[in-house]
Coordinates of C-alpha atoms in Angstrom, one line a residue:
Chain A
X114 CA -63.8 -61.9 -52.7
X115 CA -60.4 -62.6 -50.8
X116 CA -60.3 -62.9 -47.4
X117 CA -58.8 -59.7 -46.5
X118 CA -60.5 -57.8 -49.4
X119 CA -63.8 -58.8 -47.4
X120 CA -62.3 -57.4 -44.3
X121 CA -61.6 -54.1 -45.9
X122 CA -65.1 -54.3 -47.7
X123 CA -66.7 -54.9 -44.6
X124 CA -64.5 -52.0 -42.5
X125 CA -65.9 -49.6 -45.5
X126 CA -69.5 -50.1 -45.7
X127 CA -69.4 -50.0 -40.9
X128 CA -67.8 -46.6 -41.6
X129 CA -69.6 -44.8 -44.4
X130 CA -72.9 -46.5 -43.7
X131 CA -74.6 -43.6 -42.4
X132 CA -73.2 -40.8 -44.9
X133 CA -74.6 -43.4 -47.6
X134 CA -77.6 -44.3 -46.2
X135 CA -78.8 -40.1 -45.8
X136 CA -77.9 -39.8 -49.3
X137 CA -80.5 -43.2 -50.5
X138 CA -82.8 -42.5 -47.8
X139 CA -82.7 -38.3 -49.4
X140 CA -83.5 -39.9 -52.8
X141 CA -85.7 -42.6 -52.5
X142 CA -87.7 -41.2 -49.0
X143 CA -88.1 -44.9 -48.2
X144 CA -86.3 -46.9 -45.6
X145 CA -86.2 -50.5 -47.8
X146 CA -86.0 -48.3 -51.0
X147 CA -83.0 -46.8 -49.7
X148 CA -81.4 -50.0 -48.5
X149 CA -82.6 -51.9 -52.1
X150 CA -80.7 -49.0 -53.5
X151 CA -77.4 -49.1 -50.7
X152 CA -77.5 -52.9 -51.0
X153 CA -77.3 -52.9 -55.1
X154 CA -74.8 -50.2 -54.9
X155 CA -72.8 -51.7 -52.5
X156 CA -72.4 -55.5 -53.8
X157 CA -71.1 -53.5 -57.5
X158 CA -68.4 -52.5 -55.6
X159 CA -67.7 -55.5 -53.6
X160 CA -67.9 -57.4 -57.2
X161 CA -64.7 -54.6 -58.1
X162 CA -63.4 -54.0 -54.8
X163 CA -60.0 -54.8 -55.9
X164 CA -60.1 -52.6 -58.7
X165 CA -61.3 -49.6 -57.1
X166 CA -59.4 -47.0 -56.0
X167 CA -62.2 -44.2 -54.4
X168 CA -64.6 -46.6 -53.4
X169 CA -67.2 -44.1 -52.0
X170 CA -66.9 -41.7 -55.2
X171 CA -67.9 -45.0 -57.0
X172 CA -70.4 -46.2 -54.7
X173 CA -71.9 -42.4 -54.3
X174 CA -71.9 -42.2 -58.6
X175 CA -74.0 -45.7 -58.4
X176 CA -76.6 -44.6 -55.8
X177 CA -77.4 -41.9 -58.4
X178 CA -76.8 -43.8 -61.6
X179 CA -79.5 -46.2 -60.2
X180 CA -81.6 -44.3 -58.7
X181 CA -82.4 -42.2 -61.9
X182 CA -82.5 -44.8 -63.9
X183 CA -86.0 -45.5 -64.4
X184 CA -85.8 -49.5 -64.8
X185 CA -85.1 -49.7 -61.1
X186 CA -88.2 -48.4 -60.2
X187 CA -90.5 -52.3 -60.1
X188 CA -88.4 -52.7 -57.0
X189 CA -89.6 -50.0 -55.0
X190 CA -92.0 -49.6 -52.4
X191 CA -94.6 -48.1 -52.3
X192 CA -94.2 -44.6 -50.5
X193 CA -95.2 -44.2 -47.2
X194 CA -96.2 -41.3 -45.5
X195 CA -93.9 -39.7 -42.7
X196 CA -96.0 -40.5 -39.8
X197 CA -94.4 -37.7 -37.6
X198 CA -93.1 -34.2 -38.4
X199 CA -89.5 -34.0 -38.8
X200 CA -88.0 -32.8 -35.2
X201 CA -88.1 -29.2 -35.4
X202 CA -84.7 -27.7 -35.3
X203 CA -84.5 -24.8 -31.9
X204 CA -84.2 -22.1 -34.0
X205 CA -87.1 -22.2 -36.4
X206 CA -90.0 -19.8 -37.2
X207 CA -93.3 -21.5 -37.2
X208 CA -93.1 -20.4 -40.7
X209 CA -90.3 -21.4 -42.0
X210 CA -91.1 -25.0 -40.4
X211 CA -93.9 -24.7 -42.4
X212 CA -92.1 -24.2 -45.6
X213 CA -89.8 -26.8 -44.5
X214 CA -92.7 -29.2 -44.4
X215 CA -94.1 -27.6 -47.5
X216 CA -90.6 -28.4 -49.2
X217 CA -90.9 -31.7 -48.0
X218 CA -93.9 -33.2 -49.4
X219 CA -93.3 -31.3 -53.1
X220 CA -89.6 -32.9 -52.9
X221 CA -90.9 -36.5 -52.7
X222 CA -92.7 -35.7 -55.7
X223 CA -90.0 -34.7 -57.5
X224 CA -89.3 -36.5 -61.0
X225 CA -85.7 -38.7 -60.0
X226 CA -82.9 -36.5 -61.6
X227 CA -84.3 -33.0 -60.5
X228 CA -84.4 -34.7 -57.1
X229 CA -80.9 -36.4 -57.3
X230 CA -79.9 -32.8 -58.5
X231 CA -81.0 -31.2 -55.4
X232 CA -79.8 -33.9 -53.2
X233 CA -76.0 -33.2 -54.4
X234 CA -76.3 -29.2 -54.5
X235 CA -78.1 -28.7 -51.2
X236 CA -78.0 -31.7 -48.9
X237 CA -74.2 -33.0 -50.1
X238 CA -73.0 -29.3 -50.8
X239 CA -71.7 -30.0 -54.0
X240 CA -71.1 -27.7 -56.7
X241 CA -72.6 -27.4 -60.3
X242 CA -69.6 -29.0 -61.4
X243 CA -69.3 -31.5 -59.4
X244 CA -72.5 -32.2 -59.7
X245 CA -72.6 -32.8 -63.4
X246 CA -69.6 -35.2 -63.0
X247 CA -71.3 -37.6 -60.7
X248 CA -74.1 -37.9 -62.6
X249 CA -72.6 -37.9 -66.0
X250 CA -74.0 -34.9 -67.6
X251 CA -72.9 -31.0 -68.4
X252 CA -73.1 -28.3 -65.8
X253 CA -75.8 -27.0 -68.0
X254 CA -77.7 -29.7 -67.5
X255 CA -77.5 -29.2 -63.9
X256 CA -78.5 -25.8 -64.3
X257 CA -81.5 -26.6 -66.1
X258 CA -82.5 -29.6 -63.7
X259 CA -82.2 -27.0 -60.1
X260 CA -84.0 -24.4 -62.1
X261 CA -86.9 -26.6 -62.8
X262 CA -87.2 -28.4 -59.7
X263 CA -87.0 -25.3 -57.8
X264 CA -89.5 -23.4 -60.0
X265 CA -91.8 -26.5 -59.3
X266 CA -90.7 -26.0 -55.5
X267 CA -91.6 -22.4 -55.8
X268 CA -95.3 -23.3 -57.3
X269 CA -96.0 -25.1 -54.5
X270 CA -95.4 -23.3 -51.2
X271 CA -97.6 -20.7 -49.9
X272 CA -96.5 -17.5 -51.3
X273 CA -96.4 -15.4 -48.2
X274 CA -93.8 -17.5 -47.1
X275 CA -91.2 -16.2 -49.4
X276 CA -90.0 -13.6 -47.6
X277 CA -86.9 -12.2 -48.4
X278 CA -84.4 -11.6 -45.4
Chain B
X78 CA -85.3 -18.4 -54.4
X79 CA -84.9 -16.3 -51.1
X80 CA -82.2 -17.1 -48.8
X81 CA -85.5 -18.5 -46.1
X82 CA -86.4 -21.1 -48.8
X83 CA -82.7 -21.4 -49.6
X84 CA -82.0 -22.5 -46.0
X85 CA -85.5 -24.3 -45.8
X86 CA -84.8 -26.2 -48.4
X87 CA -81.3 -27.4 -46.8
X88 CA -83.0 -27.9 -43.5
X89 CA -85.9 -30.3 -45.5
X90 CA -83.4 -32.5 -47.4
X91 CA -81.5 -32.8 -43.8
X92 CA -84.2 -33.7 -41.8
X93 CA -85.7 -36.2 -45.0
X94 CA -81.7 -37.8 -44.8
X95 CA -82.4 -38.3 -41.2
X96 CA -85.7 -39.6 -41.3
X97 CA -84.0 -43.5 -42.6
X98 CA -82.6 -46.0 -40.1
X99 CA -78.8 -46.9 -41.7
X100 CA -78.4 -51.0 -42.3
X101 CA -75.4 -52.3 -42.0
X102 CA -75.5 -53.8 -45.7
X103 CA -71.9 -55.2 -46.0
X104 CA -73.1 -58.9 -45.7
X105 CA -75.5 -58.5 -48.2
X106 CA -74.0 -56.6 -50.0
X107 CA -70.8 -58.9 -51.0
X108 CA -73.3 -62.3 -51.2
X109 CA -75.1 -60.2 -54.0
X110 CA -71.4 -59.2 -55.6
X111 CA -70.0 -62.2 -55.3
X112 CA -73.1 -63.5 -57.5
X113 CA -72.5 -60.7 -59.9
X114 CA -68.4 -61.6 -60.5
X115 CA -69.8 -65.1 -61.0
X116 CA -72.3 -64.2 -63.3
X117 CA -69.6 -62.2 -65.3
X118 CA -67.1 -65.0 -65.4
X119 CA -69.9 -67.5 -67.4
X120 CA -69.3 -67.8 -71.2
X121 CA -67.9 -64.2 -71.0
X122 CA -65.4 -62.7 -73.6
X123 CA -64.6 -59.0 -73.6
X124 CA -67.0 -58.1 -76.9
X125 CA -65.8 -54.4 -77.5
X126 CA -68.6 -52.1 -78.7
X127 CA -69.3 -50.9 -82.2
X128 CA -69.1 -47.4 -82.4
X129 CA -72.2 -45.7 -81.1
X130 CA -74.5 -45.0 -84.2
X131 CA -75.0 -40.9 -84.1
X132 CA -78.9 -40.3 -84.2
X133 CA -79.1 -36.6 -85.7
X134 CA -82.6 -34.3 -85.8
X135 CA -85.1 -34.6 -88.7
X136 CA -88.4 -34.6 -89.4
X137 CA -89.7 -37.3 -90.8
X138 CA -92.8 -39.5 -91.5
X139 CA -93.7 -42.7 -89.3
X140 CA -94.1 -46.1 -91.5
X141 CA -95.5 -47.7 -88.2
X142 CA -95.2 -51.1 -88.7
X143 CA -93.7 -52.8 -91.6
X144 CA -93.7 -56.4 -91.7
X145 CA -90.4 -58.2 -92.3
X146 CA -89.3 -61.8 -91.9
X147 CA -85.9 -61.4 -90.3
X148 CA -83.4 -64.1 -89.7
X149 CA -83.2 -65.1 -86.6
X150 CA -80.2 -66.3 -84.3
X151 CA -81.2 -69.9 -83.3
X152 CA -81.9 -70.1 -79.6
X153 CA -83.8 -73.3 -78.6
X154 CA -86.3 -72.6 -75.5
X155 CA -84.2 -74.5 -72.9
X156 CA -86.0 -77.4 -71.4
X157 CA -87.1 -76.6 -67.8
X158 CA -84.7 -78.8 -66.0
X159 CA -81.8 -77.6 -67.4
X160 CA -80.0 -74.4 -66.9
X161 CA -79.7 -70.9 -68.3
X162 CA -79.0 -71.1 -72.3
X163 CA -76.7 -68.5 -72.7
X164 CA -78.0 -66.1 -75.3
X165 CA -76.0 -65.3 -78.2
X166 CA -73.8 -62.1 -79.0
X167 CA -75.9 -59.4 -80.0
X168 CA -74.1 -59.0 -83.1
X169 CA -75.5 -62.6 -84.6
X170 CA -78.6 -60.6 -85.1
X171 CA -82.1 -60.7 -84.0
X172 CA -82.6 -62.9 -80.7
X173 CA -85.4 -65.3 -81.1
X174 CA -86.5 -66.2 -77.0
X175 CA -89.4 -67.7 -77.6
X176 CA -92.1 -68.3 -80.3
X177 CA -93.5 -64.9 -81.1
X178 CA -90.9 -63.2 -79.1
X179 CA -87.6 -61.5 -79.7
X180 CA -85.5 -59.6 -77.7
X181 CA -85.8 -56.1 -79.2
X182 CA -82.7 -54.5 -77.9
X183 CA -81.1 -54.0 -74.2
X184 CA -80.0 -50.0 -72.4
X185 CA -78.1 -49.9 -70.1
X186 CA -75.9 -46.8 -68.1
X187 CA -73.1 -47.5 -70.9
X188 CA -75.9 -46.9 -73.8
X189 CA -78.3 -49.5 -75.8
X190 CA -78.8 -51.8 -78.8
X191 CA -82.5 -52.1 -80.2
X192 CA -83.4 -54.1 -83.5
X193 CA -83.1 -52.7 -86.9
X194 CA -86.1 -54.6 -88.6
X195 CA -85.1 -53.6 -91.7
X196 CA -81.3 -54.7 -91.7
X197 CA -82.2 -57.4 -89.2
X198 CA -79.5 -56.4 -86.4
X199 CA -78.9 -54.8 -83.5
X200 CA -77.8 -51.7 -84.1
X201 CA -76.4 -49.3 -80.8
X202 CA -77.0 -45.7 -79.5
X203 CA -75.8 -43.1 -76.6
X204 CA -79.7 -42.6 -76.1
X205 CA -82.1 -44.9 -73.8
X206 CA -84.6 -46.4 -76.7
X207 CA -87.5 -48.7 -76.6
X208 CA -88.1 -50.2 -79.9
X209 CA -92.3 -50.7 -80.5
X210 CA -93.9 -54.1 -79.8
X211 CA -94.8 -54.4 -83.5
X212 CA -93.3 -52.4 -86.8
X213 CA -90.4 -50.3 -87.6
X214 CA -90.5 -47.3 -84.4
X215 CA -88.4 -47.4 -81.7
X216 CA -88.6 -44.2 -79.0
X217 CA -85.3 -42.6 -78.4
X218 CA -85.1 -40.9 -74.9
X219 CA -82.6 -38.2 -74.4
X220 CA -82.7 -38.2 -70.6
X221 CA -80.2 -35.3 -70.9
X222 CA -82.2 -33.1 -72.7
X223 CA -85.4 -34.4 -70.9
X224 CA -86.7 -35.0 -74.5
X225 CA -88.8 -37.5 -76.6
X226 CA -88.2 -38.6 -80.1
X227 CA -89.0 -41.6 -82.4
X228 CA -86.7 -43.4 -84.9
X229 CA -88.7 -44.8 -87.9
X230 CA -85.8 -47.9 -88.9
X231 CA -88.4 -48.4 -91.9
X232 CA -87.3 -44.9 -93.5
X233 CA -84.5 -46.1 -95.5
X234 CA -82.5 -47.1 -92.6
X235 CA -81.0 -43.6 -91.1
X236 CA -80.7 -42.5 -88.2
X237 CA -82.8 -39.9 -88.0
X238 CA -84.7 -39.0 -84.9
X239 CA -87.9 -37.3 -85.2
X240 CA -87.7 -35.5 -81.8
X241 CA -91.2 -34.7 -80.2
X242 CA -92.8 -31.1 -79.4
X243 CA -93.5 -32.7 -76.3
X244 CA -91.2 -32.8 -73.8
X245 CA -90.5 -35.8 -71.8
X246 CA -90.2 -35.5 -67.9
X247 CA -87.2 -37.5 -67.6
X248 CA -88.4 -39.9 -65.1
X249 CA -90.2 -43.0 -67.0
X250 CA -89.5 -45.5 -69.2
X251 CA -92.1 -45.0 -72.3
X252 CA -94.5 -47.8 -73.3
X253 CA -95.8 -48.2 -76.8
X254 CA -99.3 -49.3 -77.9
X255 CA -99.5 -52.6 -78.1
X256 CA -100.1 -52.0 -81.7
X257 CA -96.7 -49.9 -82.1
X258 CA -98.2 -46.9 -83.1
X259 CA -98.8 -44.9 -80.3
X260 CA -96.2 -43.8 -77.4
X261 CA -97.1 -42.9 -73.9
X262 CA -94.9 -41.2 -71.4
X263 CA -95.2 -38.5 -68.8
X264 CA -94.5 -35.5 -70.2
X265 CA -93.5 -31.9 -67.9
X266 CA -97.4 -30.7 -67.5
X267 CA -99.1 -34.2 -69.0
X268 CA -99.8 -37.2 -69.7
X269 CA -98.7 -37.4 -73.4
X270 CA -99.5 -39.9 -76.2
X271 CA -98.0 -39.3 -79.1
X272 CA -99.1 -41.2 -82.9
X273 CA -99.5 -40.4 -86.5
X274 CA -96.3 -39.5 -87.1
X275 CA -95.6 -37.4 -83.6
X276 CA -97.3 -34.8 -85.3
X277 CA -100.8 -36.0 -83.0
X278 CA -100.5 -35.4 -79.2
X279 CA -102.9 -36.7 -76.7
X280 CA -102.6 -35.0 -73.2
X281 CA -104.1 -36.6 -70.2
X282 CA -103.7 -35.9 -66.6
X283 CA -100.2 -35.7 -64.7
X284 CA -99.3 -38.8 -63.3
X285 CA -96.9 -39.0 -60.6
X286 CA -96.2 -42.7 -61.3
X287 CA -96.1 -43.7 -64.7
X288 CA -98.8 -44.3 -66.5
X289 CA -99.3 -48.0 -68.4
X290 CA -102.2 -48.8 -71.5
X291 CA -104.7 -50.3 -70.2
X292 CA -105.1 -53.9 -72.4
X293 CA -107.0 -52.9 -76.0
X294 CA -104.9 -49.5 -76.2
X295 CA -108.2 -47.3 -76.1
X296 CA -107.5 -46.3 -72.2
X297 CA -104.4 -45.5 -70.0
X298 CA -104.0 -45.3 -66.7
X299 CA -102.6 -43.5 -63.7
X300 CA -101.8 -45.5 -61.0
X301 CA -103.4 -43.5 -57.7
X302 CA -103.6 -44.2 -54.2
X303 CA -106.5 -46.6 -54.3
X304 CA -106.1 -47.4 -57.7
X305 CA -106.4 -46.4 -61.3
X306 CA -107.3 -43.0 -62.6
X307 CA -108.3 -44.1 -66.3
X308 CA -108.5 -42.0 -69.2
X309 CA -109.4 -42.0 -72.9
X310 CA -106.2 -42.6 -74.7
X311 CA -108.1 -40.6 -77.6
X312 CA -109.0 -37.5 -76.0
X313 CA -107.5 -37.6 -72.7
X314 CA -110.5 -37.0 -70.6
X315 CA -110.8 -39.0 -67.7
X316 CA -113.3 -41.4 -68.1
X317 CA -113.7 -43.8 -64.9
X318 CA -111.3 -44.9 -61.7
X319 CA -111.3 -48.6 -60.9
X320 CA -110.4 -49.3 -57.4
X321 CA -108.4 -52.0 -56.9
X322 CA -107.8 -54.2 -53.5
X323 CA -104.2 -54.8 -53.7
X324 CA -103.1 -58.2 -51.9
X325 CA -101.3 -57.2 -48.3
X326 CA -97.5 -56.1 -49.0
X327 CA -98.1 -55.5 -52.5
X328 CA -98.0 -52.8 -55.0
X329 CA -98.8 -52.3 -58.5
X330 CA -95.1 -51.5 -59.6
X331 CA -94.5 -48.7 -62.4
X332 CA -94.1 -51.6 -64.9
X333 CA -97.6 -53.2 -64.0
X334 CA -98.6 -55.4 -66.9
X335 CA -102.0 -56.3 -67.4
X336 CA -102.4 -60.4 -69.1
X337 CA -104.2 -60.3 -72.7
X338 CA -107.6 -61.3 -71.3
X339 CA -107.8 -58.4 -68.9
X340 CA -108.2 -60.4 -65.8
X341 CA -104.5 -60.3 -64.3
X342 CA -101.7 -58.2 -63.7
X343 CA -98.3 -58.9 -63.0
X344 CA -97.4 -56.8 -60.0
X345 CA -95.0 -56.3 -57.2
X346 CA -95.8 -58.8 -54.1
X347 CA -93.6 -61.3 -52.1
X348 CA -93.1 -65.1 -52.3
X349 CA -93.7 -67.3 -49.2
X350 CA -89.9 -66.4 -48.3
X351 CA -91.2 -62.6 -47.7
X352 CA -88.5 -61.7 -51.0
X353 CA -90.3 -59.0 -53.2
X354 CA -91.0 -60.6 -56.2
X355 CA -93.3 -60.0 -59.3
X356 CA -96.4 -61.9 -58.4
X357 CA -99.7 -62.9 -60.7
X358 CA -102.4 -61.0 -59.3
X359 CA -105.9 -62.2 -60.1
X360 CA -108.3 -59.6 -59.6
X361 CA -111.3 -61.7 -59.4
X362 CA -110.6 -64.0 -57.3
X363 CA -107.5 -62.0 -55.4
X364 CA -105.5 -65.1 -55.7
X365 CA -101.1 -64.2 -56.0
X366 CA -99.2 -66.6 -57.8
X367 CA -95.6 -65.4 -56.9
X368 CA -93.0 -65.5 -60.1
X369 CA -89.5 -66.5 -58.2
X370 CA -86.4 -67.7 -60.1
X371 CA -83.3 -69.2 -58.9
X372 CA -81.3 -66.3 -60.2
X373 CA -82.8 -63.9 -58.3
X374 CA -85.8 -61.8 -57.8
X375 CA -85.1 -58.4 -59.0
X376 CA -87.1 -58.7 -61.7
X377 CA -88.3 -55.1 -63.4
X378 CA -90.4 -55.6 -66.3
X379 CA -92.5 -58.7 -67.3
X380 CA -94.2 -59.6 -70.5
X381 CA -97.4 -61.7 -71.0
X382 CA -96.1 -64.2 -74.0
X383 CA -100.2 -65.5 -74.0
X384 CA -102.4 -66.0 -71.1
X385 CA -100.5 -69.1 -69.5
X386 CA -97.2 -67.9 -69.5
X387 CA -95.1 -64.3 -68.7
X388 CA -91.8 -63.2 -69.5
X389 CA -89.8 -61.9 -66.9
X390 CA -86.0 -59.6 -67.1
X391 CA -84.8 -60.4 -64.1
X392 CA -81.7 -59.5 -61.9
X393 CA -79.2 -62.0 -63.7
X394 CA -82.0 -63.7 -66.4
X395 CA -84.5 -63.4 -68.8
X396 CA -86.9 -66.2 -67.1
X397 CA -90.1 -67.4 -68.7
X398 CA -92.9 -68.4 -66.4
X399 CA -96.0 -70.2 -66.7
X400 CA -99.0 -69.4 -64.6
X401 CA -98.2 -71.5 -62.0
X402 CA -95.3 -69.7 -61.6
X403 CA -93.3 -72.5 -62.8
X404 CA -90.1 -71.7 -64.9
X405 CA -90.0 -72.8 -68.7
X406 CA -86.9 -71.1 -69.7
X407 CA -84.0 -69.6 -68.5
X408 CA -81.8 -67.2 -70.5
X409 CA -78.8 -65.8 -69.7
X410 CA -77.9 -62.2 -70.8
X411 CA -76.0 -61.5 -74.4
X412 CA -72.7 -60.9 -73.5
X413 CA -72.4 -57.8 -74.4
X414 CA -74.3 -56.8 -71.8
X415 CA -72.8 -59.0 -69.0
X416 CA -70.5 -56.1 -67.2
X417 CA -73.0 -53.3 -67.4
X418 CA -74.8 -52.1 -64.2
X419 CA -78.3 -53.4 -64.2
X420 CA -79.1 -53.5 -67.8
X421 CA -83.0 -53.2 -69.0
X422 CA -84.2 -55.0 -72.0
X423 CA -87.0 -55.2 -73.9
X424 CA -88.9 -57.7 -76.3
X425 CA -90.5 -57.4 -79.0
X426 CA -93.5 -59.4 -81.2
X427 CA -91.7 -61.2 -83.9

């Protein structure tokens, strides 16, 4: 890599380090996971940094390419348990906290696309569309993918905590 | 879902995003590219790709294994102190690495190749596929459709794909028997094993890590907490757990592979320069015996060639260990293969 294509490499990852790390760490829900995952990510685009044009679109597409491909998985670590409860945000119920915390442990056990799916529609705010294009497939696909996981997210929280506002 | 669970759900995957500690990755990150551009530039010519064989619906018969003496592409096993051998185009036919082993095809983002016994060559699909250790099957995986079929290459060479009443989950690679005749992989409620002619199903337990034969082929296994969750591969009742005292830092890895004689696994631990590396774990005796190559360590799926020596698909290679963890062989990648992100391949008996 040329000298000042390293400088802009580096300038990139400083910047969008944190938006890309929430989105590994949301995916793999393990801090060297998520940095295996960043890392790998990152060094395909510093092999094409000349070449790229949007280098987060491509570096964002990669996290999820990889992460849902299932011959990445040997490098993972094991899972480890969150030690202590998310901070709880002023405004929370007890019970919706609950359910948060619910949602939480169900989420981790999410099979890779359906939680790659939900990652991009509710933590990134993208839309079905969108969606399907980073991740290669039809919006149907998409479609099918939220239903299921939330349908599995659904099974597994208490019921009387889906109350209706 | 309610707009509570809606917002809940929000609220979860923002506090699970915040939960990490950002690295700065950048130096890493352009050490590992730079040895990815390198890679690419070694005995590299653009090799555009066939046109991806369609694999339409039917329902057909499994031959299971046919045998077949194929021609083989002449690869010498390098001698240890030399280099990677660069292996040959995929398109010279099958890929002889070592004796008793051929590479049985490669998947990668951009698609796959898996051997055609039958015509002896590599032939390519849009699907993930995992040709069978042995015989004629190879299982097609349509991660878009979250479904599981087989390809029988030993019916007259279509390219029919018998696609299974059992769905797959979407989130495992599938491992065959070691006979070829069965396939396991996690289906949406089960465990499923499918066999004689993906007409039979056998449905274990759920596993939320993927499930691996246990050596023989009359048990699988869950990997669990503490351990193994074991059950019959025959009626899918769960027959015993074997608890197993992991070496400090290690884990089993989804692709855990057991050695022939039962006594080892290859499994995810670190070598003495704390890298994660796939390390021979004797359960006995505890001892690690870490597998590390100069190429790099990101090794994913390993192969026991006999009991003295494993196979590993590495990062940049296809390495071949013996149980000292000393390297035999080094292969480079077919080029076809040398652009795509993180390519998986898998060997086959032959």
């Amino acid at each position: 890599m040329e000298a000042h294509h390293q400088q802009e490499f580096t300038e990139f990852v400083t910047a969008r380090t944190h938006a890309l790390f929430r989105v590994a760490y949301a995916l793999t829900t393990n801090q060297h996971a998520a940095e295996d995952l960043l890392q790998s990510a990152l060094a395909k685009a510093a092999a094409r940094w000349s070449r790229l044009t949007d280098a987060e679109a491509y570096v964002r597409k990669i996290l999820y390419h990889d992460y849902i491909s299932g011959w990445r998985r040997l490098r993972r670590r094991p899972e480890t348990p969150v030690g202590v409860p998310p901070e709880r945000r002023v405004s929370d119920s007890a019970d919706h906290t609950v359910l948060r915390l619910q949602l939480l442990d169900v989420l981790r056990h999410l099979p890779p696309r359906q939680r790659a799916v939900l990652v991009l529609r509710y933590l990134e705010d993208l839309s079905e569309q969108q969606t399907a294009e980073i991740l290669g497939c039809s919006t149907g696909a998409v479609a099918s993918q939220a239903s299921r996981a939330l349908a599995k997210l659904r099974d597994h929280i208490h019921p009387t905590l889906e109350v209706t506002r | 879902m309610t707009h509570d669970i809606d917002q809940a759900l929000r609220d979860a995957l923002a506090d699970l995003a915040d939960e990490g500690k950002p690295v700065n990755l950048a130096g890493p990150a352009i050490r590992l590219g730079e040895r990815r551009r390198l890679r690419n530039r070694i005995g590299i010519t653009a090799a555009g790709f066939a046109a991806v064989a369609a694999l339409t619906a039917a329902t057909l018969p499994w031959h299971g294994s046919g045998a077949s003496t194929l021609p083989v592409a002449t690869t010498s096993t390098p001698a240890a102190t030399k280099g990677p051998t660069q292996l040959p185009s995929m398109r010279t036919g099958p890929i002889r690495l070592t004796d008793g082993w051929l590479l049985g095809g490669g998947s990668s983002t951009s698609g796959t190749w898996y051997l055609d016994r039958v015509k002896a060559q590599y032939r390519q699909s849009s699907y993930y596929t995992v040709p069978a250790p042995v015989g004629n099957l190879v299982a097609v995986n349509d991660r878009e459709r979250a479904r599981m079929g087989v390809l029988d290459t030993g019916n007259g060479g279509g390219n029919h794909v018998q696609w299974l009443g059992e769905k797959d989950d979407g989130s495992m690679v599938p491992e065959w028997s070691s006979d070829g005749t069965a396939l396991l992989y996690p289906g949406t409620q089960h465990t499923v094993i499918a066999r004689e002619s993906g007409l039979t199903f056998t449905k274990g337990p759920a596993c939320t890590r993927a499930p691996r034969w246990l050596p023989g082929d009359i048990e699988v296994a869950c990997p669990t907490a503490g351990g193994l969750q074991v059950f019959s591969a025959t009626t899918g009742a769960p027959t015993r757990t074997l608890q197993l005292s992991l070496p400090a830092g290690a884990e089993l890895g989804p692709a855990h592979t057991w050695s022939p004689d039962g006594g080892r696994l290859v499994i995810v631990g670190s070598n003495d320069r704390g890298e994660q590396v796939p390390v021979i774990w004797d359960i006995a005796t505890g001892a690690t015996v870490p597998l590390t190559s100069a190429a790099g360590n990101d090794a994913r799926t390993a192969y026991w060639v006999d009991d003295n020596q494993v196979l590993v698909i590495g990062h940049f290679e296809i390495v071949l260990f013996r149980s000292d963890g000393t390297v035999a062989a080094t292969w480079r990648w077919p080029a076809e293969f040398a652009d795509d992100e993180l390519p998986n391949f898998t060997l086959v008996r032959g």
